[in-house]
Coordinates of C-alpha atoms in Angstrom, one line a residue:
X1 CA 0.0 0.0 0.0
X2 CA 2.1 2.6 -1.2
X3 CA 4.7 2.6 2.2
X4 CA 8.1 2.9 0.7
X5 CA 6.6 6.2 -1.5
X6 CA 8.4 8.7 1.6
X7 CA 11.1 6.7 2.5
X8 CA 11.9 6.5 -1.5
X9 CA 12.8 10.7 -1.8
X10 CA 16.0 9.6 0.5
X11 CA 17.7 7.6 -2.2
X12 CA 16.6 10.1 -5.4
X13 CA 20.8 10.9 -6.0
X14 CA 21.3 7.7 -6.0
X15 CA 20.9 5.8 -10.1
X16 CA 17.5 4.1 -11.1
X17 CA 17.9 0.8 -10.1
X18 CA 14.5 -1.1 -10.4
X19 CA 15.4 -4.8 -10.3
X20 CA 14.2 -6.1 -13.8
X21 CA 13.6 -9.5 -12.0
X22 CA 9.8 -9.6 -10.7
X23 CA 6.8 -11.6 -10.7
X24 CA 3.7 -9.8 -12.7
X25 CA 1.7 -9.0 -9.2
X26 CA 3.3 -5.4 -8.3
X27 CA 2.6 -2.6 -10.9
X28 CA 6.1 -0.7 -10.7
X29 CA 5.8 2.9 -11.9
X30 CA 7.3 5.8 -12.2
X31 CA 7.4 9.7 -14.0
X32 CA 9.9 12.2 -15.5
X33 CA 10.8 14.6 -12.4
X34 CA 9.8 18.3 -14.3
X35 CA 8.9 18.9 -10.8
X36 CA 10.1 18.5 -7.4
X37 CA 10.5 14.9 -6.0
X38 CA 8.4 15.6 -3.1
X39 CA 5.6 17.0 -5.1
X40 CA 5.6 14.2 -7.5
X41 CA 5.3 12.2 -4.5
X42 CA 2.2 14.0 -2.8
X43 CA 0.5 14.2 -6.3
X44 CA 1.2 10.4 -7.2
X45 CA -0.3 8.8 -3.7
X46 CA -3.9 9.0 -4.1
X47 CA -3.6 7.9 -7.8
X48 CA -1.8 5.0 -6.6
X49 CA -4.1 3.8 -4.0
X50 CA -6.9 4.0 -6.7
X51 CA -4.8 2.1 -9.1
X52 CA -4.5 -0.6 -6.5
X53 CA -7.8 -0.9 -5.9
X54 CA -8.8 -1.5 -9.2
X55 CA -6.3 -3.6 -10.5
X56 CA -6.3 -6.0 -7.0
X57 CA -2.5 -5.4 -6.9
X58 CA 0.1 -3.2 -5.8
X59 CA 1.8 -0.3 -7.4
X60 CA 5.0 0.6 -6.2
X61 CA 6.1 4.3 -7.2
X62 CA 10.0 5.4 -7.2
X63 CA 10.7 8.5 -8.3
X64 CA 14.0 9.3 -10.6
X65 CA 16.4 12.5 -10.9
X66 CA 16.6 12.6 -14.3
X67 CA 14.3 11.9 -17.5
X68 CA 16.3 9.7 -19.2
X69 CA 16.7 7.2 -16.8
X70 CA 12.4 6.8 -16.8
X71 CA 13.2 6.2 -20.9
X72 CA 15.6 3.7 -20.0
X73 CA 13.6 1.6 -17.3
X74 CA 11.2 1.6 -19.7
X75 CA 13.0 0.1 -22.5
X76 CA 14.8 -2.3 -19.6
X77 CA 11.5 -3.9 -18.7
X78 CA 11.8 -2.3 -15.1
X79 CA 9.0 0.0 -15.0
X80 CA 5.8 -1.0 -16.4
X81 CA 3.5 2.7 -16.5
X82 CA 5.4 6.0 -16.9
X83 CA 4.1 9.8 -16.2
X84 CA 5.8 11.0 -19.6
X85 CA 6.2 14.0 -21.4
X86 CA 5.5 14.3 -25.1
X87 CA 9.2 13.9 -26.4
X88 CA 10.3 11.3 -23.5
X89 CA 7.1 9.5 -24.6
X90 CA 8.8 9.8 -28.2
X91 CA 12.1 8.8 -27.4
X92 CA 11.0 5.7 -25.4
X93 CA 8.8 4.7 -28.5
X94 CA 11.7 5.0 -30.4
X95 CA 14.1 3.2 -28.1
X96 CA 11.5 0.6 -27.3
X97 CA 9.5 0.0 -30.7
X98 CA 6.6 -0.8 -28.9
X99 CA 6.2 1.9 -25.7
X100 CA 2.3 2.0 -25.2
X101 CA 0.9 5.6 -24.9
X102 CA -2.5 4.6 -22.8
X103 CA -4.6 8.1 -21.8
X104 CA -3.8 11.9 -21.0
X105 CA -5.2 14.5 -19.7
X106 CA -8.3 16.3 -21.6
X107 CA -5.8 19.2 -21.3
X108 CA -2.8 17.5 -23.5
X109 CA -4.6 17.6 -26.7
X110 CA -4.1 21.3 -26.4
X111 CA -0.7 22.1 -24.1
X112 CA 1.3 25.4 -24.3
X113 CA 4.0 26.8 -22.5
X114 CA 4.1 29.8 -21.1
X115 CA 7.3 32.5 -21.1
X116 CA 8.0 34.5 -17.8
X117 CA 10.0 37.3 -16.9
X118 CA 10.6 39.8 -14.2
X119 CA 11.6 42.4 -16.4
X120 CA 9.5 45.4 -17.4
X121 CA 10.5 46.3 -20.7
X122 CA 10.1 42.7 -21.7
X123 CA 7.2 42.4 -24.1
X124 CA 7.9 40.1 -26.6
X125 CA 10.8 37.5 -27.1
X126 CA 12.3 40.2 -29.6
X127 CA 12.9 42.3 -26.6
X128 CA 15.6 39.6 -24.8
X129 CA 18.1 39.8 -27.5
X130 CA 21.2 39.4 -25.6
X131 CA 19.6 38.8 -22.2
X132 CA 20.1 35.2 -20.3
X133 CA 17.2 32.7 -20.9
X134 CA 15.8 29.7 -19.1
X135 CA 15.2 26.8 -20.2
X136 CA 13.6 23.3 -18.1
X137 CA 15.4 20.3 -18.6
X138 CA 16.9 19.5 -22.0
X139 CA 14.4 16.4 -22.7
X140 CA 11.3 18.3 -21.4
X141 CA 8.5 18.9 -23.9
X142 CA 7.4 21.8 -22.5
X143 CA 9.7 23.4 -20.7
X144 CA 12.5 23.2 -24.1
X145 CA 11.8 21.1 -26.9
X146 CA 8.4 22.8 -28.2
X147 CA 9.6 26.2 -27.2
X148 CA 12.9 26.0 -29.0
X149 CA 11.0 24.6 -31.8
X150 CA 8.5 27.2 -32.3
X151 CA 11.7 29.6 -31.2
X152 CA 13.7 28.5 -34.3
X153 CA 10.0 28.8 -36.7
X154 CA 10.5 32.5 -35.9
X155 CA 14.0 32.3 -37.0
X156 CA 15.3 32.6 -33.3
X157 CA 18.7 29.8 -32.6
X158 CA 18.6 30.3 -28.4
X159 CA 22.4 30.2 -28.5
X160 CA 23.0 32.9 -30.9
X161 CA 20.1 34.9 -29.9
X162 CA 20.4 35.2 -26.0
X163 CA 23.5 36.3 -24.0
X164 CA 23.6 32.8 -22.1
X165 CA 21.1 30.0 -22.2
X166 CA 21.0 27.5 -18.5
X167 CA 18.5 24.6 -18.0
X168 CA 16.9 24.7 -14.3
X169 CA 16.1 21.0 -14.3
X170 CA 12.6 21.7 -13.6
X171 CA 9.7 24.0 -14.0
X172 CA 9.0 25.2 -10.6
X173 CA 12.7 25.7 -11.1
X174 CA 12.6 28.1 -13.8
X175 CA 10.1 30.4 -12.4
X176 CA 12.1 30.4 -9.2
X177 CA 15.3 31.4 -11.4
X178 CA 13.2 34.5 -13.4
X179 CA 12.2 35.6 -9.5
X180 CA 15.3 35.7 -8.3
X181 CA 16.9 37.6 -11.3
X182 CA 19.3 34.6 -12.0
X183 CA 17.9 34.8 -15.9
X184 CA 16.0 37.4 -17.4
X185 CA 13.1 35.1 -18.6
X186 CA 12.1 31.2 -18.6
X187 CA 9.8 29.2 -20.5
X188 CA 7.9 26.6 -18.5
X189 CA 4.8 24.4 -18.9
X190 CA 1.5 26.5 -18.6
X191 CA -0.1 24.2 -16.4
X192 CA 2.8 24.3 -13.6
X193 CA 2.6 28.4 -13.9
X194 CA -1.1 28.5 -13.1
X195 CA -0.3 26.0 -10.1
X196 CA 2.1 28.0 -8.8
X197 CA 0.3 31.3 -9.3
X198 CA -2.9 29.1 -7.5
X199 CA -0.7 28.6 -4.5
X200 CA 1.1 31.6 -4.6
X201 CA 4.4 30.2 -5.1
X202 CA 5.0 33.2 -7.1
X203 CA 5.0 36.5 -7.2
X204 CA 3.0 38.0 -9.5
X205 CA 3.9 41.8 -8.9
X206 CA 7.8 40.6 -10.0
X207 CA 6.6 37.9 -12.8
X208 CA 4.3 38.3 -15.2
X209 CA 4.1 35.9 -18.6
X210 CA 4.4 37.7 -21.5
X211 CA 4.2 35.0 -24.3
X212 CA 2.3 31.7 -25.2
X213 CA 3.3 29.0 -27.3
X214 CA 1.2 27.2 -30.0
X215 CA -0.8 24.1 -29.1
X216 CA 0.8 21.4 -29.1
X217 CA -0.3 17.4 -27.8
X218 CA 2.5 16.6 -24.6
X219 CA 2.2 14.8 -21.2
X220 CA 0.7 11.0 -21.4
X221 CA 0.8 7.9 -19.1
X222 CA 2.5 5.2 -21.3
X223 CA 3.1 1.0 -20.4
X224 CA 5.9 -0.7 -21.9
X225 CA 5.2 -2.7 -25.0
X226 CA 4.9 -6.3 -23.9
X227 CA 2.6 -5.6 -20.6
X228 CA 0.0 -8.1 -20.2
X229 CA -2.6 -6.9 -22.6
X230 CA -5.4 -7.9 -20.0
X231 CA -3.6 -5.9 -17.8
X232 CA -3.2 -2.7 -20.2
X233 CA -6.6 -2.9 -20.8
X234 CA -7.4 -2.7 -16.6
X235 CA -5.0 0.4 -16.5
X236 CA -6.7 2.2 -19.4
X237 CA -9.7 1.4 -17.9
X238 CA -8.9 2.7 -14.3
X239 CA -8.0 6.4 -15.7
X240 CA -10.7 6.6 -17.7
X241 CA -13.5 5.6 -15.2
X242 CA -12.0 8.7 -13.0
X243 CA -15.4 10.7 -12.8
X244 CA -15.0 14.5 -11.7
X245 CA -18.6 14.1 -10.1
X246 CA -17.1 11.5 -8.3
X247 CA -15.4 13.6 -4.5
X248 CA -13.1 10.8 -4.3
X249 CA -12.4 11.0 -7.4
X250 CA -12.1 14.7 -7.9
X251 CA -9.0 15.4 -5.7
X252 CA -6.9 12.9 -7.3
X253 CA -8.2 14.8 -11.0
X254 CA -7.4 17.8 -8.8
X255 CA -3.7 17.0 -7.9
X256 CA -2.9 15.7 -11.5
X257 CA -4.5 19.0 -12.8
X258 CA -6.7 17.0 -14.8
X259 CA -10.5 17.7 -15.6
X260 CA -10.6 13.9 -17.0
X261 CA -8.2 11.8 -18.7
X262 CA -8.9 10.7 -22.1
X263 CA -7.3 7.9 -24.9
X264 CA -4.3 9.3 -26.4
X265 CA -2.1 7.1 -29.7
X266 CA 1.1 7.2 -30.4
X267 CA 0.2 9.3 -33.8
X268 CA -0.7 12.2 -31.9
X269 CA 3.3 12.9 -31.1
X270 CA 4.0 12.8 -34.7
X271 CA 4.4 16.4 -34.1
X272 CA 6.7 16.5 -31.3
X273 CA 8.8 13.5 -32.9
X274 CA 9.6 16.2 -36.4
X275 CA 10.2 19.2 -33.7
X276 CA 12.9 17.0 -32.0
X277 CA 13.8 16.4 -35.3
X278 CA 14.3 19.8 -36.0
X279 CA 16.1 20.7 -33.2
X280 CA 18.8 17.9 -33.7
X281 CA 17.6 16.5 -30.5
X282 CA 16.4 12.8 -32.0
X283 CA 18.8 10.9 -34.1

């Protein structure tokens, strides 16, 4: 029942190390950290007591330091359902041959990212020419690859364009890096900003957003290709049987920032698959 999830944020320096030797009766699971461990934590507990329930087994959650390594426990058999972004979900497909994305968030059909600054004469991305820029992780989808993509549409390379470009990791990060002045502006995924903002993580008399990405589809839960398909078909099931009228049911929508969750296919990241393309980020 979920025990070790606490006592697991202890050993997140340490590598992924899933053992890939296991019997089919635990559901082993993890997600790409674009936020803090122990919020990935608090978020994932409810959702894995549900999952538990309806599958009659139980899920065992570890969380990781970086994205690869979810891409490559994946591909090693030793997770079985991943929280993924849109180009991790792309790059374990492509690693795998066979990754599995399952459902995501009514939301991800139509995900932006948002571009903060703290600076007032900042109005448009035309105005930080020479200024220091903020980026998430390297293999996030919203927090760099769609940004730079849409960045290098408008004929804008980062690394020519800005004075210094710096990757925060995360993207409660990044807006934590525009507040304190150590860059002049960050790009981060829309739906972390209005969280933040929601809890007042940030201040909004300092940082404002002052631009909006295209739509684009991102964040999906995904199984590894050779699940049990009886059991694939129990997960899909499970998230998609979460019912907003439902209380219960409702706060763990609530702390996935989901109003439902909804099928997803692996042709709906076409998209993100040419923009990594495009950026020389997928080989």
């Amino acid at each position: 029942m979920l025990k070790a999830l606490l006592a697991a944020v202890a050993g997140l320096a340490l590598p992924f190390c899933f053992s890939s030797a296991h019997a089919q009766d635990v559901l082993r699971v993890s997600a790409i950290p674009d936020e803090a461990p122990t919020e990935l934590l608090r978020k994932f507990e409810p959702l894995g007591a549900y999952l538990e329930d309806q599958l009659g087994m139980p899920v065992k959650f570890t969380p990781v330091s970086d994205y690869a390594a979810v891409v490559e426990a994946l591909a090693a058999d030793r997770v079985d359902l991943a929280w993924l972004g849109g180009f991790t979900f792309v790059q374990a497909r492509e690693k795998t041959g066979d990754a599995i994305p399952l459902v995501q968030r009514e939301q991800d059909q139509q995900f932006t990212s948002t571009f903060i600054t703290a600076d007032p004469a900042v109005e448009s991305i035309a105005d930080l020419k020479g200024k220091t820029f903020a980026f998430g992780s390297v293999s996030s989808t919203s927090g760099s690859l769609m940004p730079r993509y849409f960045m290098l549409k408008d004929g804008i390379v980062p690394e020519q364009f800005f004075d210094r470009v710096a990757y925060s990791g995360a993207h409660d990060a990044t807006a934590a890096w525009v507040q304190a002045g150590k860059a002049d502006a960050g790009v981060l995924n829309a739906s972390v900003w209005n969280k933040l903002v929601e809890a007042g993580k940030v201040d909004t008399t300092k940082v404002r957003v002052f631009a909006t990405t295209p739509p684009y589809y991102d964040y999906n839960w995904t199984v590894r290709g050779d699940l049990e398909p009886a059991l694939v078909d129990k997960i899909r099931a499970a998230f998609l049987a979460l019912d907003p009228a439902n209380p219960e049911h409702k706060a763990i929508l609530d702390l996935q920032a989901a109003t439902r969750f909804v099928e997803t296919r692996p042709e709906n990241y076409e998209g993100i698959k040419e923009a990594a393309l495009a950026a020389g980020l997928l080989k």
